[in-house]
mmCIF file of C-alpha atoms in Angstrom:
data_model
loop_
_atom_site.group_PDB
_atom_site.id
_atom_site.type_symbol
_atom_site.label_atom_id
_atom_site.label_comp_id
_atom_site.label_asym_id
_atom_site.label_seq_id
_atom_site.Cartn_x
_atom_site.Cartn_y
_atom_site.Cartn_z
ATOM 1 C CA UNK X 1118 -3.335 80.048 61.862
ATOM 2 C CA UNK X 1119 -4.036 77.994 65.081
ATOM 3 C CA UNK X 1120 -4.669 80.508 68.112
ATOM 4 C CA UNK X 1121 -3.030 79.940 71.562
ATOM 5 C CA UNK X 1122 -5.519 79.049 74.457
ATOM 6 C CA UNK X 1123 -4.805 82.138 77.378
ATOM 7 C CA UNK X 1124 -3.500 80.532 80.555
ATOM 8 C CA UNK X 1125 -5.403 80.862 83.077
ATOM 9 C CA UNK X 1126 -4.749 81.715 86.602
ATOM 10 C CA UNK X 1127 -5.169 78.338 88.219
ATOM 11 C CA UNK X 1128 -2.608 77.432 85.612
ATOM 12 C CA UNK X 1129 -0.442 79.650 87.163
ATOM 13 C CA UNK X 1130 -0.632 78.837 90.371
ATOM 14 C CA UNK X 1131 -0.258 75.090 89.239
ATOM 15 C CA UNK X 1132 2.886 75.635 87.357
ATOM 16 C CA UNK X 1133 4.456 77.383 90.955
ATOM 17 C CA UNK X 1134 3.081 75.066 93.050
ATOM 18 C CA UNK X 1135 5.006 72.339 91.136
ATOM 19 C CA UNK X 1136 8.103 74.854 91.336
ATOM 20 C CA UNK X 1137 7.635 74.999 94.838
ATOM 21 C CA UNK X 1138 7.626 71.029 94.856
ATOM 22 C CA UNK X 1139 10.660 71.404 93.469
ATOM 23 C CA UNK X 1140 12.292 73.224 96.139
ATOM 24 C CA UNK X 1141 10.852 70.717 98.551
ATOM 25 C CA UNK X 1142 12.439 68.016 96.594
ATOM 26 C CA UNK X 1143 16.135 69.697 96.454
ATOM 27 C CA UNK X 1144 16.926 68.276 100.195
ATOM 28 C CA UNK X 1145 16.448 64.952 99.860
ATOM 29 C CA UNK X 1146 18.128 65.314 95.980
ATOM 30 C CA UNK X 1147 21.162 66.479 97.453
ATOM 31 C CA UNK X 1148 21.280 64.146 100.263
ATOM 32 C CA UNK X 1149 21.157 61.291 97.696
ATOM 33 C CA UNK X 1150 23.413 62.472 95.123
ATOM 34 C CA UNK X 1151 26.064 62.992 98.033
ATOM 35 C CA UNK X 1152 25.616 59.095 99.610
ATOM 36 C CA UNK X 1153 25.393 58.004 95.659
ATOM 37 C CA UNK X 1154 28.960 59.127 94.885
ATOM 38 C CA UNK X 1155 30.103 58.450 98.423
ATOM 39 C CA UNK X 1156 28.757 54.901 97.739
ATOM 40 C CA UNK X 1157 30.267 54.403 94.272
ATOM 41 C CA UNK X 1158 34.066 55.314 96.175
ATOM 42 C CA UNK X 1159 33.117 52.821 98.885
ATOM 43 C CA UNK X 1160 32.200 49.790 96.289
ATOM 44 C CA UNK X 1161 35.827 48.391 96.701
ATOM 45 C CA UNK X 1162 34.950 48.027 100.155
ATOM 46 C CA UNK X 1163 31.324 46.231 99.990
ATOM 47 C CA UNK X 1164 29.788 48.778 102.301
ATOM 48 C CA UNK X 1165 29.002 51.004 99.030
ATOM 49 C CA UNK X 1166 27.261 47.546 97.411
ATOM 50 C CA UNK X 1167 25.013 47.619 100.231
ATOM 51 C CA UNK X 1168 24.321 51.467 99.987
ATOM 52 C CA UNK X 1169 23.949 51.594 96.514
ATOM 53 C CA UNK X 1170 21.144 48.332 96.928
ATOM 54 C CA UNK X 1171 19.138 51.187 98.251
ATOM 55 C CA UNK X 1172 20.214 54.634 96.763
ATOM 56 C CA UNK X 1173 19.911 53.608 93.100
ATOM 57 C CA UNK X 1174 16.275 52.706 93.485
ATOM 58 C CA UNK X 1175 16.018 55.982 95.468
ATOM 59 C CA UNK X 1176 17.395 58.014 93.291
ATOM 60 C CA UNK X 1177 15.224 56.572 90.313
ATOM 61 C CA UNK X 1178 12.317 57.650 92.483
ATOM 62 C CA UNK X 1179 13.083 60.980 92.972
ATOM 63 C CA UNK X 1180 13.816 60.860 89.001
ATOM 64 C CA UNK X 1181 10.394 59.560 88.819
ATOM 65 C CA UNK X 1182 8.874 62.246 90.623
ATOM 66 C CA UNK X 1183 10.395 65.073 88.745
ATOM 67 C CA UNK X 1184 9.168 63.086 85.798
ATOM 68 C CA UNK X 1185 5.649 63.277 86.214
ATOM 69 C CA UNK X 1186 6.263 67.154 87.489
ATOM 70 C CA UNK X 1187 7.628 67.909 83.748
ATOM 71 C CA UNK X 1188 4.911 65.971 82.247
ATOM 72 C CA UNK X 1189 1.906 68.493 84.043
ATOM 73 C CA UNK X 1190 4.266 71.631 83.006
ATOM 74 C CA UNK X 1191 4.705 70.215 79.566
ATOM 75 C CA UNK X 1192 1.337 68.713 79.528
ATOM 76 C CA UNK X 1193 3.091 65.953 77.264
ATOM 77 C CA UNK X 1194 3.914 62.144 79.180
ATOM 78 C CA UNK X 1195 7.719 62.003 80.350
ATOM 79 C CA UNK X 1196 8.135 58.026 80.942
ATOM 80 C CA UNK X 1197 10.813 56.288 82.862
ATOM 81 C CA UNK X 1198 12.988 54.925 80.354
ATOM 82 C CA UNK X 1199 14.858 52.138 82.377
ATOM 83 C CA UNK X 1200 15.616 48.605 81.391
ATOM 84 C CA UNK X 1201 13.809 45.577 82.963
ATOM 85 C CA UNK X 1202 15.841 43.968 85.844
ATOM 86 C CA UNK X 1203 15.381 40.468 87.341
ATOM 87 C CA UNK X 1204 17.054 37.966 89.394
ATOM 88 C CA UNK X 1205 19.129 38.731 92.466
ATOM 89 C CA UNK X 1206 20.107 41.950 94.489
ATOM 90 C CA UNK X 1207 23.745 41.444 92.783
ATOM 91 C CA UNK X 1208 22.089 40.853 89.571
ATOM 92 C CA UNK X 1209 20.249 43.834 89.587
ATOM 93 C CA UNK X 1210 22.550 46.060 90.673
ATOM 94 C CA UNK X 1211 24.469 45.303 87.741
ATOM 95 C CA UNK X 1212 21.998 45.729 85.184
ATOM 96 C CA UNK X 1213 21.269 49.163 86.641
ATOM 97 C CA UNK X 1214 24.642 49.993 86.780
ATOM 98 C CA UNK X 1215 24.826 49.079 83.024
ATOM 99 C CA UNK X 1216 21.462 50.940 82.039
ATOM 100 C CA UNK X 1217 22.587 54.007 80.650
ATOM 101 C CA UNK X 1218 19.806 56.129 82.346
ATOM 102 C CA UNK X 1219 21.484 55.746 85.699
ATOM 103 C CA UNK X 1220 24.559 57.852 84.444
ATOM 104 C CA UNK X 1221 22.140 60.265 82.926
ATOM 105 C CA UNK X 1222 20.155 60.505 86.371
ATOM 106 C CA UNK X 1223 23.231 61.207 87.716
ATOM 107 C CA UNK X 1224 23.799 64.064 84.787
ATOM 108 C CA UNK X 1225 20.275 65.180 85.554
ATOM 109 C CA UNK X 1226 20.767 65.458 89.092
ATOM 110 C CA UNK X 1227 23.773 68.145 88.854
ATOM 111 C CA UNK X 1228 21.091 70.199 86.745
ATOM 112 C CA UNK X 1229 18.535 70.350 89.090
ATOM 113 C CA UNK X 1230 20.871 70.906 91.923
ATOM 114 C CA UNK X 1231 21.942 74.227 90.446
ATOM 115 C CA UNK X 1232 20.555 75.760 87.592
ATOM 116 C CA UNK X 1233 17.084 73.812 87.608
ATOM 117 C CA UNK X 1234 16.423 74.610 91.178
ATOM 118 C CA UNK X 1235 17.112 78.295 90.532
ATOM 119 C CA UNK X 1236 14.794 78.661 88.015
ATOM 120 C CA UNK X 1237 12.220 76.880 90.467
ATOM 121 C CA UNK X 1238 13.278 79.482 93.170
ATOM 122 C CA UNK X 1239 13.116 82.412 90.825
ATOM 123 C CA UNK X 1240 9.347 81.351 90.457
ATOM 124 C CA UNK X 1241 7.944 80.577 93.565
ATOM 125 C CA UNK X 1242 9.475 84.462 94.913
ATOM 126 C CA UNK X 1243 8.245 86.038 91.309
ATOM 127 C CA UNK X 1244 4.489 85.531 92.793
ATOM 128 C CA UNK X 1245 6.161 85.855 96.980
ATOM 129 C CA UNK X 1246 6.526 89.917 95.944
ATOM 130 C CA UNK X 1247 4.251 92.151 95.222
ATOM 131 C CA UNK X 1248 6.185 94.158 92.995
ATOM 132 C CA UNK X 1249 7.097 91.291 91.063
ATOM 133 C CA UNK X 1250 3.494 89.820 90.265
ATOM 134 C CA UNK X 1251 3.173 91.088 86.821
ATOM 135 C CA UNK X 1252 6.175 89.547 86.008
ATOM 136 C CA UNK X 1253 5.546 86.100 87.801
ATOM 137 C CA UNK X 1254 2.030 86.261 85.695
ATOM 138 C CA UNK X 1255 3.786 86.510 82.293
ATOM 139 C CA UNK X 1256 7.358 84.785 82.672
ATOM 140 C CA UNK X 1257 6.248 81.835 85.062
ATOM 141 C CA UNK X 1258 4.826 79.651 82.885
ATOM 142 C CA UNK X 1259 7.576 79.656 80.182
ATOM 143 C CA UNK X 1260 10.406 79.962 82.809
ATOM 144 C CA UNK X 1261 9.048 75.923 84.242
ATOM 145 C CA UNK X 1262 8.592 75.176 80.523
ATOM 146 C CA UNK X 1263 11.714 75.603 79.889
ATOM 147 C CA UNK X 1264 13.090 73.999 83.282
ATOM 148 C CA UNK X 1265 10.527 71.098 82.613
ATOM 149 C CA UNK X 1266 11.917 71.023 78.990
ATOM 150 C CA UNK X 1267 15.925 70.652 80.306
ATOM 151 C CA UNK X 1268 14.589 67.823 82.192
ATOM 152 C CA UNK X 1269 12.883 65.565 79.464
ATOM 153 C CA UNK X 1270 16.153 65.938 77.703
ATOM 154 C CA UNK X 1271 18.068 64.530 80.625
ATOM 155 C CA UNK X 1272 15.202 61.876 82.205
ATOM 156 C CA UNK X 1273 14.407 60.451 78.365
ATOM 157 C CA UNK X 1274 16.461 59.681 75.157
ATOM 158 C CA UNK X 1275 16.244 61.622 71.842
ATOM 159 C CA UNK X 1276 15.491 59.906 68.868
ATOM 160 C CA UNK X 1277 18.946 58.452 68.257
ATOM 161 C CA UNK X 1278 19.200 56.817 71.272
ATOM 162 C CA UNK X 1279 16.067 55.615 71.511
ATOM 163 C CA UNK X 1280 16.724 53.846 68.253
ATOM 164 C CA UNK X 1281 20.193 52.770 69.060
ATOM 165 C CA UNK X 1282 18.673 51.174 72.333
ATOM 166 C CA UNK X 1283 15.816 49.921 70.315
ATOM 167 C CA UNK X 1284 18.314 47.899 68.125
ATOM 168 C CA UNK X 1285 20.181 46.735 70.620
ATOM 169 C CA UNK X 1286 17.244 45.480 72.648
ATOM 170 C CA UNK X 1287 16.147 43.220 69.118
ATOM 171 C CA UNK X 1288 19.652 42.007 69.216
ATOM 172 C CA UNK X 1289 19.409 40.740 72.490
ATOM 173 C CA UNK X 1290 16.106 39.154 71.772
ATOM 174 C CA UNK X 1291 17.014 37.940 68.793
ATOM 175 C CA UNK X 1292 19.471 35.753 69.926
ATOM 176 C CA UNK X 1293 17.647 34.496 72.506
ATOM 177 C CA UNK X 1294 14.582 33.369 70.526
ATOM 178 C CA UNK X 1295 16.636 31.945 68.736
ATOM 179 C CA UNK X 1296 18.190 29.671 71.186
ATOM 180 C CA UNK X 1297 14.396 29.365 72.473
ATOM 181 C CA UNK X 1298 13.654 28.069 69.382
ATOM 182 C CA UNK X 1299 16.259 25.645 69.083
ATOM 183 C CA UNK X 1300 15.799 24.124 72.904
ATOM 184 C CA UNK X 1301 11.844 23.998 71.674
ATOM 185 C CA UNK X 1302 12.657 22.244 68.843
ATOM 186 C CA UNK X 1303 14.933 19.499 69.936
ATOM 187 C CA UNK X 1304 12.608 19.291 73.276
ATOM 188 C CA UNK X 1305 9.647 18.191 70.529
ATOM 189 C CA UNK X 1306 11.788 16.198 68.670
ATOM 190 C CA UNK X 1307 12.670 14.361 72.361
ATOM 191 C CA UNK X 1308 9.048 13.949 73.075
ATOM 192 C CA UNK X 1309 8.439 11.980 69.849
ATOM 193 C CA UNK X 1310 11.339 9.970 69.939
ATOM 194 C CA UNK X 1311 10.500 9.096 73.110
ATOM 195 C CA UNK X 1312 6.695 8.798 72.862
ATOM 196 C CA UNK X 1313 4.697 8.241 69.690
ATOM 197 C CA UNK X 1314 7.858 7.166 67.715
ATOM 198 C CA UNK X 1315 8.313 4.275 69.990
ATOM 199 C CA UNK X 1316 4.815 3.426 70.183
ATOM 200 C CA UNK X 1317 4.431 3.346 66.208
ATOM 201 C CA UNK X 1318 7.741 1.165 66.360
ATOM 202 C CA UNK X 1319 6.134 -1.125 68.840
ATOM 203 C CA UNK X 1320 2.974 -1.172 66.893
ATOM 204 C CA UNK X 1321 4.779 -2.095 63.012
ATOM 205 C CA UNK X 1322 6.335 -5.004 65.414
ATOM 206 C CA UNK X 1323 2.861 -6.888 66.582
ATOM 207 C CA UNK X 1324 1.448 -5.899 63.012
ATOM 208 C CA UNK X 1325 4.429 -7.835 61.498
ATOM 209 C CA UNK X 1326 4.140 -10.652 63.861
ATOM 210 C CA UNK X 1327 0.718 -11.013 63.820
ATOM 211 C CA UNK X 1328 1.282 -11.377 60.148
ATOM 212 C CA UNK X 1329 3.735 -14.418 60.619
ATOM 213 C CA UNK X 1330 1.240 -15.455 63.240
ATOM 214 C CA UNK X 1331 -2.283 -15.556 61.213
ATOM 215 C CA UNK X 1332 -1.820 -19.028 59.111
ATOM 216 C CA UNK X 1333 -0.259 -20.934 61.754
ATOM 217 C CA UNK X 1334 -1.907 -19.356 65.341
ATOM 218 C CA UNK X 1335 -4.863 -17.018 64.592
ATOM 219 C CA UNK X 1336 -5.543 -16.663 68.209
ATOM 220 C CA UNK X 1337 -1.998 -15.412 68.750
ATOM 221 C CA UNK X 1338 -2.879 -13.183 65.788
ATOM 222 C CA UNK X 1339 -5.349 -11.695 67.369
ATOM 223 C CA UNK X 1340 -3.977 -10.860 70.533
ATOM 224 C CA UNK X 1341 -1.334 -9.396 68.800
ATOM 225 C CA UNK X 1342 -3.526 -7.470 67.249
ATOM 226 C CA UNK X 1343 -5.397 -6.075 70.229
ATOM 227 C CA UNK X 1344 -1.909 -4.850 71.323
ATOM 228 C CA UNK X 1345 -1.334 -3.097 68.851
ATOM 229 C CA UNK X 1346 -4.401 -1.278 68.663
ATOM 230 C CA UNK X 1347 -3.818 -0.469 71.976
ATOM 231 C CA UNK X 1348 -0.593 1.087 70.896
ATOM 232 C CA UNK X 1349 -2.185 3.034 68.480
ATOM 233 C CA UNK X 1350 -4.158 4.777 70.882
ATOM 234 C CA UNK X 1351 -1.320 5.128 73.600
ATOM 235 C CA UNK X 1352 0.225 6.668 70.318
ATOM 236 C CA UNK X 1353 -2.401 8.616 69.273
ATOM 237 C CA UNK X 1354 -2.890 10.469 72.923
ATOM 238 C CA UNK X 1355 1.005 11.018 73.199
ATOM 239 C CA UNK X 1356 1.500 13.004 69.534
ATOM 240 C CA UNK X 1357 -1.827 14.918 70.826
ATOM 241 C CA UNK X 1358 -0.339 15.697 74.026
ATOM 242 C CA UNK X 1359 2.690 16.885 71.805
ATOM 243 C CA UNK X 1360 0.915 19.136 69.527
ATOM 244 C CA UNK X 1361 -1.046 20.100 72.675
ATOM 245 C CA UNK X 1362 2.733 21.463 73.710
ATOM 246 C CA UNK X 1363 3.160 23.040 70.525
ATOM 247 C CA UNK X 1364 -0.229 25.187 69.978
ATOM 248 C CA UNK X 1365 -3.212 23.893 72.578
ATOM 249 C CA UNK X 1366 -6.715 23.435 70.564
ATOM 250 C CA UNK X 1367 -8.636 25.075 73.138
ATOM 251 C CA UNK X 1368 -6.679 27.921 72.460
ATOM 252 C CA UNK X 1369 -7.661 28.454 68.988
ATOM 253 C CA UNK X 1370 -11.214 27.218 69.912
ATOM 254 C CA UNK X 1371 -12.147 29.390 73.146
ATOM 255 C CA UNK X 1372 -9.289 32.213 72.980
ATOM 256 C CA UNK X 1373 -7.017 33.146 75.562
ATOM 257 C CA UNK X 1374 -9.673 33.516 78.230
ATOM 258 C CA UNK X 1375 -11.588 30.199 77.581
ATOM 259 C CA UNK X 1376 -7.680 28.708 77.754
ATOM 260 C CA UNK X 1377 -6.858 30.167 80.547
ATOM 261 C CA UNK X 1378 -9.993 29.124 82.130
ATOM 262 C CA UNK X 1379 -9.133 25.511 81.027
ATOM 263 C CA UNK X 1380 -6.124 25.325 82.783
ATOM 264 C CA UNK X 1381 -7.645 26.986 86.213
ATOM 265 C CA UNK X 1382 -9.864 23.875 85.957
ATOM 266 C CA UNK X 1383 -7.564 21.420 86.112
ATOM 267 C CA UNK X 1384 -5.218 22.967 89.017
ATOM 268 C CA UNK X 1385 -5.552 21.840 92.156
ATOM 269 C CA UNK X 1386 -5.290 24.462 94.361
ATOM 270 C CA UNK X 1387 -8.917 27.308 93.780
ATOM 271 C CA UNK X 1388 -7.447 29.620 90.721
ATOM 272 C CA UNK X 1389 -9.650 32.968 90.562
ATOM 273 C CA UNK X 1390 -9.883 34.034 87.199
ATOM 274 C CA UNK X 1391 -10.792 37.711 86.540
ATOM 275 C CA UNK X 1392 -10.811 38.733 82.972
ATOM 276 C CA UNK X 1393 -11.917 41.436 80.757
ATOM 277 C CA UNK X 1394 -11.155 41.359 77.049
ATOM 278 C CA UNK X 1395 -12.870 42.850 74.506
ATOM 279 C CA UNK X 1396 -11.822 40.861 71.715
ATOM 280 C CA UNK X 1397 -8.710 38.574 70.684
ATOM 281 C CA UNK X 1398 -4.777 39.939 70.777
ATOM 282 C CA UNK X 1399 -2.667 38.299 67.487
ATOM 283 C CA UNK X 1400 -2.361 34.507 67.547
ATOM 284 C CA UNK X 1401 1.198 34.612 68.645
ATOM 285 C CA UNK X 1402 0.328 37.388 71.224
ATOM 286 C CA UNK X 1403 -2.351 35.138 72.810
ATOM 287 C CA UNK X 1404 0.055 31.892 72.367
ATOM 288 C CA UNK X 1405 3.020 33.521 74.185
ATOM 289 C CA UNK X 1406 0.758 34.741 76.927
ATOM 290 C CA UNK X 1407 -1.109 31.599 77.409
ATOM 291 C CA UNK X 1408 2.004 29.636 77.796
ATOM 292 C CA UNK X 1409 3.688 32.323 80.237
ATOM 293 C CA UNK X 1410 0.407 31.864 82.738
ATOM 294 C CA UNK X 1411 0.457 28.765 81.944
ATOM 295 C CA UNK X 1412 4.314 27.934 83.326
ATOM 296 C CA UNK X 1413 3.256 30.567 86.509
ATOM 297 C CA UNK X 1414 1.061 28.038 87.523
ATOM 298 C CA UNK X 1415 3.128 25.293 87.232
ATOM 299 C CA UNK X 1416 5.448 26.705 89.213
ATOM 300 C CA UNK X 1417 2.743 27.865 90.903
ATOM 301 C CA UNK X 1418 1.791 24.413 92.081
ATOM 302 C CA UNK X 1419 5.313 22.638 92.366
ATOM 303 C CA UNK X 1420 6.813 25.187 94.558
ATOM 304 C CA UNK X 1421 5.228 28.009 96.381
ATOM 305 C CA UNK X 1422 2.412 25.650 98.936
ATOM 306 C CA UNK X 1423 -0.259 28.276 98.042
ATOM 307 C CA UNK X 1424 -3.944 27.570 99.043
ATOM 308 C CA UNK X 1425 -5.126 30.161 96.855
ATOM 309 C CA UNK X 1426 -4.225 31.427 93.230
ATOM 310 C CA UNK X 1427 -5.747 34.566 91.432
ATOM 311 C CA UNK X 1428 -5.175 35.574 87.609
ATOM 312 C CA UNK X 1429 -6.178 38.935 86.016
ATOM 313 C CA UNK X 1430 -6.064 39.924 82.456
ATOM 314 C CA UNK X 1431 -6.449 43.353 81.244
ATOM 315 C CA UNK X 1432 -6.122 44.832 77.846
ATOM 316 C CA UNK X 1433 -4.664 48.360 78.522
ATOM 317 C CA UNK X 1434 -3.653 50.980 76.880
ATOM 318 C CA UNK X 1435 -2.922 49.415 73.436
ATOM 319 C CA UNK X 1436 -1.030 46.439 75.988
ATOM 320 C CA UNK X 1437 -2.370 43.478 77.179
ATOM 321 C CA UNK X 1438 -1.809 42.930 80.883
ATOM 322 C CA UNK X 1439 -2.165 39.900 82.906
ATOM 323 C CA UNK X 1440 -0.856 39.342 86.870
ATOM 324 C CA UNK X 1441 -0.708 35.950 88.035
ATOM 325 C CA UNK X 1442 -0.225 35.845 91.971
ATOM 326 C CA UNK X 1443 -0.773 33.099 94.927
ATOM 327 C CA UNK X 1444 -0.269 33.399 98.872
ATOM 328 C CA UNK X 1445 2.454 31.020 98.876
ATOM 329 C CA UNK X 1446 6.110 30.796 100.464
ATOM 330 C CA UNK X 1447 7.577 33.547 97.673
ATOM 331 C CA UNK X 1448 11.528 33.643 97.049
ATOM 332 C CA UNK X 1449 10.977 33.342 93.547
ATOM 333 C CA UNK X 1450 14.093 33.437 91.614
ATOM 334 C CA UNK X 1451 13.734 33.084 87.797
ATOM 335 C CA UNK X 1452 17.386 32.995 87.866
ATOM 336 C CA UNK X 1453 17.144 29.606 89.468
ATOM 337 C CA UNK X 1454 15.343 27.730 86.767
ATOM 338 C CA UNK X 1455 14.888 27.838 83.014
ATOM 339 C CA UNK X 1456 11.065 28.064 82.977
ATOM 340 C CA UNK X 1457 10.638 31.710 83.698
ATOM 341 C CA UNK X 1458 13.789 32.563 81.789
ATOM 342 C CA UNK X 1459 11.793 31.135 78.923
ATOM 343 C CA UNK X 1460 8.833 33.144 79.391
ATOM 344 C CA UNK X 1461 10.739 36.073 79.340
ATOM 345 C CA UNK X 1462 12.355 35.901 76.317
ATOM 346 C CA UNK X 1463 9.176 34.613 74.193
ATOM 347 C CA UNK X 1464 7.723 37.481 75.782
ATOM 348 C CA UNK X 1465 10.902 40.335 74.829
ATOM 349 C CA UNK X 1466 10.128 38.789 71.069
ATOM 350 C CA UNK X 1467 6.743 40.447 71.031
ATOM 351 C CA UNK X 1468 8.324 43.693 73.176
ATOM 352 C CA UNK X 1469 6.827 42.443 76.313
ATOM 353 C CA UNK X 1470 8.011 41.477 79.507
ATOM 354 C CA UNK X 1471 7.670 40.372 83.167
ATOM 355 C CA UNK X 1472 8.347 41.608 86.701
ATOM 356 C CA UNK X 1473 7.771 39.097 89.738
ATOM 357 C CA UNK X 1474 7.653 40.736 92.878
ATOM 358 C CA UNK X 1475 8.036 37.868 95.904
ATOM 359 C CA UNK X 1476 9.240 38.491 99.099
ATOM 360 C CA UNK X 1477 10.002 35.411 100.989
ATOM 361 C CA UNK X 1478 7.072 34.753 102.773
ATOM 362 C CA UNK X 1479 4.720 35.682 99.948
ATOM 363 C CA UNK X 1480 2.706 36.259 98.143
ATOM 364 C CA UNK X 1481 4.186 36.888 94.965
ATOM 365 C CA UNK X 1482 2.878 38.529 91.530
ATOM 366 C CA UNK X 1483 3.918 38.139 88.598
ATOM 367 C CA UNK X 1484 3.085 40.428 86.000
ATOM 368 C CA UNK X 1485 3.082 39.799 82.402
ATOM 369 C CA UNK X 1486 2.984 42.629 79.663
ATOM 370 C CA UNK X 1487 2.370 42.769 75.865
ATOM 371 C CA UNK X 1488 1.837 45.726 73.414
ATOM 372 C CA UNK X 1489 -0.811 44.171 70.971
ATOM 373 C CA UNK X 1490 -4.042 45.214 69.611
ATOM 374 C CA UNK X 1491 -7.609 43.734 69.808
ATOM 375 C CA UNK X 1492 -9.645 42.046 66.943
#
């Protein structure tokens, strides 16, 4: 039978002190849970738009806060469970408004209002009285248990709905890859068409001339020739720069740091490469990733007039991690374009993702994500 550590005293006075954090937290609660609903009334008239720009993000942060406070009562991690936004303010407003944790932040938030901040109150004054010590040394811990308990039910899902999210999320990305796949394949089949396909069909044209040619004009022949062996190269480079496209060879050959290296090379603007892996994520892992840096510096170099470019990979936490960042103009919208859109949803097949913070004016960051594991 497994024997229960004592708590200690300094575990005591933790567990109040983060009651009494609590209590300094209730103001400010209050104050945004009243401009929240007031907000949500004034939406018809755009005001509440602008207000709620701010107070959702606000509100998630004080959510945040009382997160990490039931995680050291609970001594057990209480993440933040909210779906990725992107794009514009607009945009994000309405994925937030669509995330289902908002409406149970706004559940949680009548809770600690009332009966969570009680409990807080009850234990900062169990140790403020003398007479009421012994009790504040045996009740206080389980009475912010059990607050900090009520709160990881409201600030996380159970089981169900993390499932039911779960499936919904590989719906979403389902569909998507799927479209990704189909715009990757009919973009290869373009690049063919257009490039070694009509270089073959230019080279079976001299070969069949020269033919005609060899009896009657072997010099003509010959030229003819040289052409088309000229072709065959052009050829040749083309379907290389197409499987290139497809899966790079110094990405099999050198990994995704000796890749990523490779294309800091050839940019023009200094790239400062700082990475730290101690082995090699999945194939498709380190494919996904190397393409997704890869289009951040293309864009990178077409758009933001940076002088200097920085890239750091980090394998994390069973997640591979890599921010890609320049002191350019910023304003990056990957609403605007298809190239980060792309990127994102290669990276939601793996359960990754990326967040791009760019002010205008710079710099911006972009930071890529992937749960994998090292070989």
């Amino acid at each position: 039978m497994e024997t229960r550590r004592p708590v200690t005293l300094a575990e005591r006075l933790a567990v109040t002190g983060y009651a009494g954090l609590h209590l300094l937290l209730w103001v400010p609660l209050l104050t945004g849970f009243i401009l929240l609903v007031t907000s949500g009334v004034l939406v018809v008239v755009w005001v509440g738009v602008v207000l709620l720009l701010a107070l959702i993000p606000a509100t998630r942060a004080l959510a945040n806060a009382h997160r990490k406070l039931a995680a050291r009562i609970l001594d057990a991690p209480v993440p933040p469970p909210y779906r990725p936004t992107s794009g514009g303010a607009l945009t994000r407003l309405r994925m937030q408004a669509a995330d289902p944790m908002t409406w149970r932040d706004l559940l949680w938030t009548l809770w600690a209002l009332t009966f969570g901040f009680a409990i807080s109150l009850i234990g900062v004054l169990l140790l403020a009285l003398v007479v009421t010590i012994p009790i504040w040394w045996y009740g206080v811990v389980p009475l912010l248990q059990a607050r900090a308990s009520v709160d990881r039910a409201l600030l996380t899902f159970g089981r169900t709905e993390a499932l039911e999210q779960r499936v919904s999320v590989l719906s979403e990305t389902r569909a998507e890859v799927v479209d990704y796949s189909a715009a990757e394949v009919r973009r290869i089949e373009r690049d063919l068409h257009d490039g070694p396909q009509a270089r073959l069909a230019a080279l079976s044209l001299s070969l069949g001339l020269a033919d005609d040619l060899f009896q009657s004009d072997p010099d003509a022949a010959r030229k003819l020739v040289n052409e088309a062996r000229g072709s065959a190269s052009s050829a040749l480079v083309e379907l290389r720069d197409v499987v290139r496209g497809i899966h790079p060879p110094v990405l099999a050959d050198r990994g995704l740091v000796g890749a990523v290296q490779a294309l800091a090379i050839d940019m023009a603007t200094p790239v400062e490469v700082d990475a730290d892996l101690r082995g090699r994520p999945a194939a498709a892992v380190e494919s996904a990733m190397y393409f997704a840096i890869a289009e951040c510096l293309a864009n990178t170099a077409k758009h933001s007039g940076a002088t200097r470019v920085w890239i750091r990979i980090r394998h994390d936490g069973g997640v591979l991690r890599t921010w890609v960042g320049d002191d350019g103009r910023g304003g990056t919208d990957p609403t605007t374009g298809t190239g980060l859109r792309g990127v994102a949803t290669r990276l939601a097949a793996l359960d990754g993702g990326l967040r791009i913070t760019s002010p205008v004016g710079g710099p911006t960051t972009v930071h890529l994500e992937v749960p994998c594991a090292l070989s």
